[in-house]
Coordinates of C-alpha atoms and ligand atoms in Angstrom, one line a residue:
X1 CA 15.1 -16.8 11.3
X2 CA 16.3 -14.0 13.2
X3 CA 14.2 -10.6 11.8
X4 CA 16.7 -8.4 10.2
X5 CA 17.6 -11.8 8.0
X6 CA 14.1 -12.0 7.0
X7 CA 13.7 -8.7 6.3
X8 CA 17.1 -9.0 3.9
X9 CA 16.3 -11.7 2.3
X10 CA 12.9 -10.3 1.5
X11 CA 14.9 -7.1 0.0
X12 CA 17.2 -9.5 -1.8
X13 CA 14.3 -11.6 -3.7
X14 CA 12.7 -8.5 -4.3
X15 CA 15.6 -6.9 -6.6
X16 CA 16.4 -10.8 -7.9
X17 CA 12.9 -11.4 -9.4
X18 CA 12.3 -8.2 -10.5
X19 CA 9.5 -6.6 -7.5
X20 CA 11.2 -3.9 -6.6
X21 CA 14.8 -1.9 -7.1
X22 CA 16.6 1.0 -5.2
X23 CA 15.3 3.9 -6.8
X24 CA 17.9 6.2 -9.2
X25 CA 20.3 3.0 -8.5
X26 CA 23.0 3.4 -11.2
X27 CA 23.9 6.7 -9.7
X28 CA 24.4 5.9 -6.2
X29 CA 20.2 5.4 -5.2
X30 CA 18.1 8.5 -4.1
X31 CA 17.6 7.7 -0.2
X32 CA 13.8 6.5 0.1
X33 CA 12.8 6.3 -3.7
X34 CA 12.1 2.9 -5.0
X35 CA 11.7 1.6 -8.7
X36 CA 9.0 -1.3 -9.4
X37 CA 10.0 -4.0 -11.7
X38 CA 8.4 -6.0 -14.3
X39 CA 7.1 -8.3 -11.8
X40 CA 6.8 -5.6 -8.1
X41 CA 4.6 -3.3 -11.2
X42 CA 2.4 -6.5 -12.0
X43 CA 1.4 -7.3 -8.4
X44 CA 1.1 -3.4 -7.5
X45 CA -1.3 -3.3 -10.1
X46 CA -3.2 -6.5 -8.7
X47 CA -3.4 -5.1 -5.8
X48 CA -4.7 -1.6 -6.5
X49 CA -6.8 -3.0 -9.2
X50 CA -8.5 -5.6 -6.2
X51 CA -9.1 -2.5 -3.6
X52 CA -10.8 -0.5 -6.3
X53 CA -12.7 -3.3 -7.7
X54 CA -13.7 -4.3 -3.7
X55 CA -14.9 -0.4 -2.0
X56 CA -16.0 1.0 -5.9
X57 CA -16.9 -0.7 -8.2
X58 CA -18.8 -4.0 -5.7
X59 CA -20.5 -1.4 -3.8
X60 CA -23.4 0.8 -5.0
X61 CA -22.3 3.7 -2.2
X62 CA -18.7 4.6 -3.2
X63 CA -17.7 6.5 -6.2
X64 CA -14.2 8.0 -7.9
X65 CA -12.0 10.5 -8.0
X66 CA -8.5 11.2 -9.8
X67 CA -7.5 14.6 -8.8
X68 CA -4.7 16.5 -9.8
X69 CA -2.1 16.1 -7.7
X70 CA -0.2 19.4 -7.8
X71 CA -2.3 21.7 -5.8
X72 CA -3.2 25.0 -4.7
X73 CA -1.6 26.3 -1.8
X74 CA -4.7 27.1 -0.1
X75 CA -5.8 23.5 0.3
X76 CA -3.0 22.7 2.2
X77 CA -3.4 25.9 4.5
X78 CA -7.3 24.8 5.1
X79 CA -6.0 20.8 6.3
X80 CA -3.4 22.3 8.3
X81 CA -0.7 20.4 6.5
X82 CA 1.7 23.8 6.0
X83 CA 1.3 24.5 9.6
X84 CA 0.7 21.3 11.9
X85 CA 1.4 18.5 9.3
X86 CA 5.1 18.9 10.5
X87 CA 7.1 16.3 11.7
X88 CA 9.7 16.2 14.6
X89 CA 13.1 15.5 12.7
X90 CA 16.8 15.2 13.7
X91 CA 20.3 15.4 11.7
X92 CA 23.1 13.2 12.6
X93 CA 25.8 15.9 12.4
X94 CA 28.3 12.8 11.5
X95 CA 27.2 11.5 8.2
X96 CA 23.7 14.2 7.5
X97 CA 21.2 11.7 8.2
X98 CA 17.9 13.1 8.5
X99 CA 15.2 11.1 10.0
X100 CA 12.2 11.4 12.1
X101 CA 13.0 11.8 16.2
X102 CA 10.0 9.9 17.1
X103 CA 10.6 6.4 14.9
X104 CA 14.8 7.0 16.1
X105 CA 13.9 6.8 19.6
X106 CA 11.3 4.1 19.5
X107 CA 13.3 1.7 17.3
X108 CA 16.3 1.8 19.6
X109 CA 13.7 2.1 23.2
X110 CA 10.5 0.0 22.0
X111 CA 9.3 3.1 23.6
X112 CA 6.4 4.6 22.2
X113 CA 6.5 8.4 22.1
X114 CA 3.5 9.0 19.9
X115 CA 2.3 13.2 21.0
X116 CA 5.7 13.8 22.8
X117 CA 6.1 17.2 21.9
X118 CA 9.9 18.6 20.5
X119 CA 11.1 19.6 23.8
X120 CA 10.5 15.9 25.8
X121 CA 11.9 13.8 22.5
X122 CA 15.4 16.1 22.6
X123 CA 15.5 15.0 26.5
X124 CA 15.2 11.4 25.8
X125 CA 17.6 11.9 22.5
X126 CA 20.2 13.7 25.2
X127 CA 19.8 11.5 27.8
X128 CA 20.3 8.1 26.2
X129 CA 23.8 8.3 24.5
X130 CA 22.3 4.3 23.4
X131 CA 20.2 5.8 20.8
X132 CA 22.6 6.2 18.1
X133 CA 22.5 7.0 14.1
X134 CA 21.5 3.6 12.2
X135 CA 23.2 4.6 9.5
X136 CA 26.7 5.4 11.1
X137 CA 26.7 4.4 14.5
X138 CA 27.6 7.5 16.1
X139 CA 25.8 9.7 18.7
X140 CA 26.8 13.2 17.4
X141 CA 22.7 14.9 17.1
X142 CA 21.2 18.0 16.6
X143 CA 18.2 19.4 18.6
X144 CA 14.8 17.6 17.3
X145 CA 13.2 20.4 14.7
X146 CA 9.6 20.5 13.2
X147 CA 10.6 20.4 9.3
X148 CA 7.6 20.7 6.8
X149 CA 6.4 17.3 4.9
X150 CA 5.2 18.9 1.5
X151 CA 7.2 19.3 -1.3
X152 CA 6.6 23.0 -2.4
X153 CA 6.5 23.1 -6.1
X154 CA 6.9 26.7 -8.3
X155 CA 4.7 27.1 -11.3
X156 CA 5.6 29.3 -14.0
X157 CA 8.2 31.7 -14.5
X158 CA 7.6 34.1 -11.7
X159 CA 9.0 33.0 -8.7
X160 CA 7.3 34.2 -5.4
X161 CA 4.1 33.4 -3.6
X162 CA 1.7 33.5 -6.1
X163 CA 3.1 30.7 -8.2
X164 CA 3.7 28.7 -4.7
X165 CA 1.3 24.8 -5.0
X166 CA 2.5 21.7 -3.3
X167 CA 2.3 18.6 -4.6
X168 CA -0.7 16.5 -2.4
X169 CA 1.0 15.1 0.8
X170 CA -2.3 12.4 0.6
X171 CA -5.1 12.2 -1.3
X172 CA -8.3 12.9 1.2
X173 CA -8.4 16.4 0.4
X174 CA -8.7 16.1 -3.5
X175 CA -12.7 14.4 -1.6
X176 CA -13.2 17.3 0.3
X177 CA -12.5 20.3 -2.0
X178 CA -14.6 18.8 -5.2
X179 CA -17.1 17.6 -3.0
X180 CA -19.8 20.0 -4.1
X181 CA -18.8 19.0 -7.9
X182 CA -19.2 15.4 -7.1
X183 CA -22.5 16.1 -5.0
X184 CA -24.0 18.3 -8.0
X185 CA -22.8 16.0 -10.8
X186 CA -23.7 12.4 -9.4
X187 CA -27.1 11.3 -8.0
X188 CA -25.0 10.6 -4.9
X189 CA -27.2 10.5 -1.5
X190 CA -25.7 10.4 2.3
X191 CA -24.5 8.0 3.2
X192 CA -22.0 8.0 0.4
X193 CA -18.2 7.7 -0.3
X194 CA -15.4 9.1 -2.4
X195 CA -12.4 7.0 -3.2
X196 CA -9.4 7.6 -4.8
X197 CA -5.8 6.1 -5.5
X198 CA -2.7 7.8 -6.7
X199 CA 0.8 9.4 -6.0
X200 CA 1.3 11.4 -3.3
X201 CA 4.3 13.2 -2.0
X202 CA 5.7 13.3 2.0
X203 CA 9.3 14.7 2.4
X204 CA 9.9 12.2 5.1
X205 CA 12.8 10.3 6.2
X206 CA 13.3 6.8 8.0
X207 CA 16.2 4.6 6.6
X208 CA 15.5 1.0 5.8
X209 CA 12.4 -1.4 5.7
X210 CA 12.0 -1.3 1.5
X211 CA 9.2 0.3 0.5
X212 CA 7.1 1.2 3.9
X213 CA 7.7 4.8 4.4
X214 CA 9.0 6.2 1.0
X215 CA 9.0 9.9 -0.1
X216 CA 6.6 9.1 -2.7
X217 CA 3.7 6.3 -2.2
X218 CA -0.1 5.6 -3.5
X219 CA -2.6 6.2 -0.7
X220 CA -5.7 5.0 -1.5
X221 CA -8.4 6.7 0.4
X222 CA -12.0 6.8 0.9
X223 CA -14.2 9.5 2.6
X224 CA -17.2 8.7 3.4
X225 CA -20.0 11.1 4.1
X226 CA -23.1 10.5 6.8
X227 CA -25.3 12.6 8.7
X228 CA -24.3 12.0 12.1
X229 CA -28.2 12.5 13.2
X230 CA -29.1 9.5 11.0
X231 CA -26.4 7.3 11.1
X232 CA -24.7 5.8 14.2
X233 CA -21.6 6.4 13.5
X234 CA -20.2 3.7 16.0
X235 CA -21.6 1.1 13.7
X236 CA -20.4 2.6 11.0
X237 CA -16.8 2.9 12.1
X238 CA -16.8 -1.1 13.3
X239 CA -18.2 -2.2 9.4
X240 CA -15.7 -0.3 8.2
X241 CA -13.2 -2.5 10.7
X242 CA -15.1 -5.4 8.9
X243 CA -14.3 -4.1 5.4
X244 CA -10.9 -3.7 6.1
X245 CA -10.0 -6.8 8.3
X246 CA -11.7 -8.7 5.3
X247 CA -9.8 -7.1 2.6
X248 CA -6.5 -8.1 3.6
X249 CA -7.7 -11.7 4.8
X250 CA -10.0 -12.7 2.3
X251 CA -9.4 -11.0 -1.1
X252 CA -5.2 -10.6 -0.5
X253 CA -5.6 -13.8 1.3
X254 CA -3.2 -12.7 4.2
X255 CA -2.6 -14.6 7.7
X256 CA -5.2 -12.8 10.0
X257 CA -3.1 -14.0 13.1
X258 CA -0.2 -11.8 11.9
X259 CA -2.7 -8.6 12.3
X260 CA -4.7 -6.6 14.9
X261 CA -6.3 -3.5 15.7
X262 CA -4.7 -0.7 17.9
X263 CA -6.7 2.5 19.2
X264 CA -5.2 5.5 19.5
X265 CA -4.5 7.4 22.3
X266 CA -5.9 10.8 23.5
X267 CA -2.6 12.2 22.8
X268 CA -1.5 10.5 19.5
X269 CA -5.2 11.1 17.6
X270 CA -5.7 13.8 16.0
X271 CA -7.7 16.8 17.6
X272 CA -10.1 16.7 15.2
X273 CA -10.4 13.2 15.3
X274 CA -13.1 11.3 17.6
X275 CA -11.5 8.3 17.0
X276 CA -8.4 6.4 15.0
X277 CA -7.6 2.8 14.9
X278 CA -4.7 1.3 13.0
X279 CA -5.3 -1.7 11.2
X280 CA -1.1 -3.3 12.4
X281 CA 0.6 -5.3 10.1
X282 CA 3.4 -8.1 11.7
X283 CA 6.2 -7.1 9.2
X284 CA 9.6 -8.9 10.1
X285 CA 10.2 -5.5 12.0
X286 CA 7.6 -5.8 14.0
X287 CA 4.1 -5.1 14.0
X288 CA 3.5 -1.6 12.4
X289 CA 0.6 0.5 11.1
X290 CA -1.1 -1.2 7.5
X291 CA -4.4 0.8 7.4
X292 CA -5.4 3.6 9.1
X293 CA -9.5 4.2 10.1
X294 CA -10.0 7.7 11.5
X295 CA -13.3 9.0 11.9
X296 CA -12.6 13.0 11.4
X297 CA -16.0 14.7 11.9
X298 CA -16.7 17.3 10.0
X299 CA -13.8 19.0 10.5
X300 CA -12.4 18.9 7.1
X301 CA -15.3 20.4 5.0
X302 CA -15.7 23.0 7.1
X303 CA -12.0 23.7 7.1
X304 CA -12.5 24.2 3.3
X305 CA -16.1 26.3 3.9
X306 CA -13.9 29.0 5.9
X307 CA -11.5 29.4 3.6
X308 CA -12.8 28.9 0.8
X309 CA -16.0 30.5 1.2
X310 CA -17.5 28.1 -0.3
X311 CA -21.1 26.1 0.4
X312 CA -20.3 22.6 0.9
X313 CA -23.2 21.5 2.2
X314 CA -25.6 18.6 1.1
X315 CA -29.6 18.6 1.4
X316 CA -30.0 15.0 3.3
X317 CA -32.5 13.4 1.3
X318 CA -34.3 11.6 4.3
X319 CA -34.5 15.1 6.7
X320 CA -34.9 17.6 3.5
X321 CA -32.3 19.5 5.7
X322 CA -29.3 21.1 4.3
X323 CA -25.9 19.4 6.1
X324 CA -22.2 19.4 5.9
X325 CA -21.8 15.8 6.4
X326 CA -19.4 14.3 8.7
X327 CA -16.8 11.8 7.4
X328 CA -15.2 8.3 8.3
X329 CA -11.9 7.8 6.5
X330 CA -10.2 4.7 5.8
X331 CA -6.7 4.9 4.5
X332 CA -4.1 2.8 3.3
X333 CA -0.9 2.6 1.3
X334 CA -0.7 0.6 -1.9
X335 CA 3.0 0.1 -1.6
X336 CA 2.5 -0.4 2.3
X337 CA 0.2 -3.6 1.2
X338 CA 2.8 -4.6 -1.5
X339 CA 5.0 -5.0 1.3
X340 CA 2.8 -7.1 3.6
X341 CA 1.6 -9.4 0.8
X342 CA 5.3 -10.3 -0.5
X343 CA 6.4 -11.2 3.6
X344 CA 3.4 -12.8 4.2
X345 CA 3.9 -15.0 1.2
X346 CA 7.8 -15.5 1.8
X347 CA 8.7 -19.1 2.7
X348 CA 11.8 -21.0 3.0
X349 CA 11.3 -24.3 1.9
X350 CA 14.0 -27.3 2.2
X351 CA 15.6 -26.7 -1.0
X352 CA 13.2 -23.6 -2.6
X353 CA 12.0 -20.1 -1.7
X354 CA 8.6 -19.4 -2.7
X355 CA 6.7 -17.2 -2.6
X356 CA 3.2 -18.5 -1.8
X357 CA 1.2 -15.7 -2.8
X358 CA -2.5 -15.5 -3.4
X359 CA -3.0 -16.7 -7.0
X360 CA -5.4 -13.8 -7.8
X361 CA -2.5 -11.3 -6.8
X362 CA 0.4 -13.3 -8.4
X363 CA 2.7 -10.9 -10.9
X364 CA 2.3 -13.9 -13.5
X365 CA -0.5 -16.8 -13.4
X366 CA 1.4 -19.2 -15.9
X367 CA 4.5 -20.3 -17.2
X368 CA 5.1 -23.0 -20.3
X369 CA 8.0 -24.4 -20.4
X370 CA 9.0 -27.1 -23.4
X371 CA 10.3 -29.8 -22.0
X372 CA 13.6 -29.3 -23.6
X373 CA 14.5 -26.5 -25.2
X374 CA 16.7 -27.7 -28.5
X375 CA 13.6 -29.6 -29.4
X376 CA 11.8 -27.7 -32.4
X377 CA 8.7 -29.7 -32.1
X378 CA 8.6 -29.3 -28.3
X379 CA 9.4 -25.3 -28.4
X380 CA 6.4 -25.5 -31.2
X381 CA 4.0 -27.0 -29.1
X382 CA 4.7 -24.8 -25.9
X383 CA 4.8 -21.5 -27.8
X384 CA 1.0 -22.5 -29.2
X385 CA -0.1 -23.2 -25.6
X386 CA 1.6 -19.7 -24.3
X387 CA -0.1 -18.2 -27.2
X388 CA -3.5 -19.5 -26.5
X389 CA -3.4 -19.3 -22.6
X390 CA -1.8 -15.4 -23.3
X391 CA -5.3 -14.2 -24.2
X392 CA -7.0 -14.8 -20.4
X393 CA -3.7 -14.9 -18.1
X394 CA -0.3 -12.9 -17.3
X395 CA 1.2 -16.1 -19.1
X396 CA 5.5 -16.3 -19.1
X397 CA 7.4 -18.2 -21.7
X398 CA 10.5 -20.0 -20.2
X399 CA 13.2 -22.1 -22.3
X400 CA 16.1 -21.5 -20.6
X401 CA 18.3 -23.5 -18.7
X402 CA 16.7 -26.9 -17.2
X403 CA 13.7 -27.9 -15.7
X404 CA 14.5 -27.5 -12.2
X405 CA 16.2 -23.8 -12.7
X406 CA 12.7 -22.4 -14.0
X407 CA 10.6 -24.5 -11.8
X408 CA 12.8 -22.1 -9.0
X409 CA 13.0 -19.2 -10.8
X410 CA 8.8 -19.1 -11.2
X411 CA 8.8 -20.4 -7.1
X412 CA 10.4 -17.3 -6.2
X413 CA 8.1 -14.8 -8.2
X414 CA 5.6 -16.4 -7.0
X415 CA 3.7 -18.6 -9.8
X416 CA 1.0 -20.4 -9.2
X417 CA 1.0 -22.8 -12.3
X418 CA 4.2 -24.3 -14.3
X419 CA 3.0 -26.1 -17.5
X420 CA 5.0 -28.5 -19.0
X421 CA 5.2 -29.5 -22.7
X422 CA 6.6 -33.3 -23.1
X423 CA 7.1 -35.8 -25.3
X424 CA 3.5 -37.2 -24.8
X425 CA 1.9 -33.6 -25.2
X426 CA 3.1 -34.1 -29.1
X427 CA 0.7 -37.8 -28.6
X428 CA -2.2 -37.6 -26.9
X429 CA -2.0 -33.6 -26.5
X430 CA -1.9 -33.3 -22.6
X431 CA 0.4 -31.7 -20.7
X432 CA 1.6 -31.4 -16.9
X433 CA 0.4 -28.3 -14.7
X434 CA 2.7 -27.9 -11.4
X435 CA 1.1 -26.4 -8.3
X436 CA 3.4 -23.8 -6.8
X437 CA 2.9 -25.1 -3.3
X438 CA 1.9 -28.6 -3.6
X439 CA 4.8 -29.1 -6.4
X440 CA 1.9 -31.5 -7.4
X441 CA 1.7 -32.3 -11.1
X442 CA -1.6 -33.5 -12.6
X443 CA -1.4 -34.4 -16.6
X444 CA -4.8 -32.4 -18.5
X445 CA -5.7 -32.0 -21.6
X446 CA -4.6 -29.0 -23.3
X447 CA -8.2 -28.1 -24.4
X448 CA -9.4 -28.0 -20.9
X449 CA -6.2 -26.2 -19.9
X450 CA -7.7 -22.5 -19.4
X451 CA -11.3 -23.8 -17.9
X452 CA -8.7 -25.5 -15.3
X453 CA -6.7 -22.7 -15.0
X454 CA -9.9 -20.1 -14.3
X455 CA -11.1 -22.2 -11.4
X456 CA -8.3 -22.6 -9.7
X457 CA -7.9 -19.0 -9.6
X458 CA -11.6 -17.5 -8.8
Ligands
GAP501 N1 -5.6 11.0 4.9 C1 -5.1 10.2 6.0 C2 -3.7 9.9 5.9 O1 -3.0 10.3 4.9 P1 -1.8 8.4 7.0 O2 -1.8 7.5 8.1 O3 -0.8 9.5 7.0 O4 -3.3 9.0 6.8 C3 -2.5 6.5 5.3 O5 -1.5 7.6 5.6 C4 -1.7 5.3 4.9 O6 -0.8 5.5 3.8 C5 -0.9 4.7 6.0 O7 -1.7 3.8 6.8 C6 0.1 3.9 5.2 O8 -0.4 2.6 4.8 C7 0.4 4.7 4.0 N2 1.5 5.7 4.1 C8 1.6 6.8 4.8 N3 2.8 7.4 4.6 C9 3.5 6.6 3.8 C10 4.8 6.7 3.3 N4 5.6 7.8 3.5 N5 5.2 5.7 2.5 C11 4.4 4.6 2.2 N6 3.2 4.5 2.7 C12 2.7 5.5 3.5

């Protein structure tokens, strides 16, 4: 299947089923803002609910934070997202597009211009008349500008500097500014994280690819804090690689051949970072950037210190001496995993799409379905089963149209188990359970229906 297909047909299922819709759609879409539906806000949850349950709640070293996420300006003065966190971007003086100069010139060169500074992308931009708008087709460009990614919000009824905040462009700094408060109310000690998953706001631009780069997205982030003269933080960086890698094999259940690891350059890192790998993801555009690990030093926290004047240091419990920690970070998108776990799981079968998703993330678990739906007795009996199996699953109730037509319609959403009420479920009270990939069926016994059920989904 050639890529772009894939990647349509992904987009396609996505609105059919319910996953996700183009955002503000009934008045023309909002470029880059996406809606979830009934079934994209199941799974989202799934997943988020899975990474918190994985790096918080399973580890005795991690804890939470839900901070706010408009913010004061100075926060974003201290990380350097008002000054640096700017992005090269370009307008197509043709049809307005605005999008960033860097992913322009490497989707239409495979050229990877990571650190090329504005001067060297507007040469390639003006020197290759094949790198042309993708949304028009015409090569009609301004100069490549540095355009600020936070959306500045005004509080209040004064307008003017003092009611200037932003709303958080990630959420790593919420960790870093109530990092004393977490130190001095938590009998946290080094080496220690602080997690967090929520909105966050970039006013970037790159056309296409569903729900990878959006204006808003959930980041969900974890600092965590060592001293650098206890803990070696090579080792620490490759468990965190561990952590990671097994995340998205194991508990998402994705196909570890269609990921790998890519180091960052000297001139793509950050300067404050020693070190950045990206965890790549084989989407049907290519491979791209899932999760990033950056180990940033203490550059942060003393970033804060200076400007805020504040002490943000932590007595080391082992040395008795007083520290500002250093930090590893390990950062993903929630949306950006959404994405990889729905193409991972897309497969064309002879005559079915399915969506062969890890039971434990599916949207729904069950569906009942009477066996004919203009049967009272039938309808009856399937309802009481929905009802029952309701109280420990996501459980779907489907009478509509025949057999076949829901076995699809659960196939594409992904469904692990289609239950079947019969004419010999009213006798001897057993019923058929289908297996989404297998299209198996195997007749139970409705009382052993959930235990069944439970297993095949640990
Ligand atoms: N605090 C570090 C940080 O924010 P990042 O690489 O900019 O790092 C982390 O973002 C992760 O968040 C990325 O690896 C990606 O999964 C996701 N992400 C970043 N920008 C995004 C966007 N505009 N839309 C969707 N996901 C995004």
């Amino acid at each position: 299947m050639e890529k772009e297909d894939l990647m349509e047909k992904i987009i396609a299922l996505c609105k059919r089923r319910g996953f996700i819709f183009a955002g503000s759609e009934i008045y023309g879409g909002l470029a880059n803002t996406y809606d979830y539906g009934p079934a994209g806000t199941e799974l989202l949850r799934n997943i988020r609910n899975l990474w918190w349950d994985n790096f918080v709640h399973k580890r005795d070293d991690v804890v939470g934070l839900d901070a706010s996420i408009i913010s004061h300006q100075e926060i974003w003065r201290a990380s350097g997202h008002t000054s640096g966190f700017a992005d090269a971007m370009i307008d197509c003086k043709n049809c307005k597009l605005r999008m960033r100069a860097d992913h322009l010139i490497e989707d239409i060169t495979k050229e990877n211009v990571e650190g090329k500074d504005l001067k060297k992308l507007d040469k390639i931009i003006q020197e290759n008349a094949k790198i042309i708008c993708p949304n028009c087709g015409k090569y009609n460009w301004t100069k490549v500008r540095k355009f600020n990614l936070l959306f500045p919000v005004n509080l209040g009824i004064v307008e003017g500097d003092q009611s200037l905040a932003y709303l958080r462009g990630e959420t790593a700094q919420g960790m870093f500014v109530n990092f004393r408060n977490v130190v001095d109310s938590s009998r946290v000690k080094l080496p220690f994280g602080i997690a967090q998953v929520g909105k966050s706001f970039r006013n970037e631009i790159t056309p296409g690819n569903s729900v990878f780069r959006t204006l808003e997205f959930e980041p969900a982030e974890i600092e965590y804090f060592f001293d650098p003269k206890e803990q070696n933080w090579e080792k620490l960086f490759e468990e965190w690689k561990n952590e990671m890698w097994n995340f998205v094999v194991k508990t998402l259940g994705v196909n570890e051949n269609n990921l790998r690891w890519r180091e960052h350059g000297n001139k793509e890192r950050s300067f404050y970072s020693k070190k950045t790998e990206d965890l790549e993801y084989k989407f049907p555009f290519g491979f791209k950037e899932l999760w990033g690990l950056a180990y940033r030093t203490d550059y942060d926290l003393l970033q804060h210190v200076k400007f805020s004047k504040k002490d943000l240091s932590i007595i080391d419990s082992k040395t008795g001496k007083k520290i500002v920690p250093h930090v590893i970070e390990p950062a993903v998108g929630i949306n950006r995993l959404l994405l990889m776990v729905i193409s991972d799981a897309y497969s064309e079968e002879e005559e079915r799409i399915v969506l062969k998703i890890n039971p434990r993330l599916a949207s729904y678990k069950v569906a009942v379905f009477p066996l004919l739906a203009n049967k009272p007795e039938l309808v009856k009996k399937a309802k009481n089963i929905y009802e029952n199996l309701r109280k420990n699953f996501v459980t779907v109730f489907d009478g509509r149209g025949n057999i076949g037509k829901r076995y699809f319609a659960q196939d594409e959403v992904g469904t692990p188990f289609c239950i079947t009420v019969d004419f010999q479920t009213l006798e001897d009270d057993t019923v058929t359970i289908r297996d989404r990939d297998t299209m198996k069926q195997e007749r139970v016994k409705t009382s052993k229906l959930a235990d069944i059920i439970k297993v095949k989904i640990a």
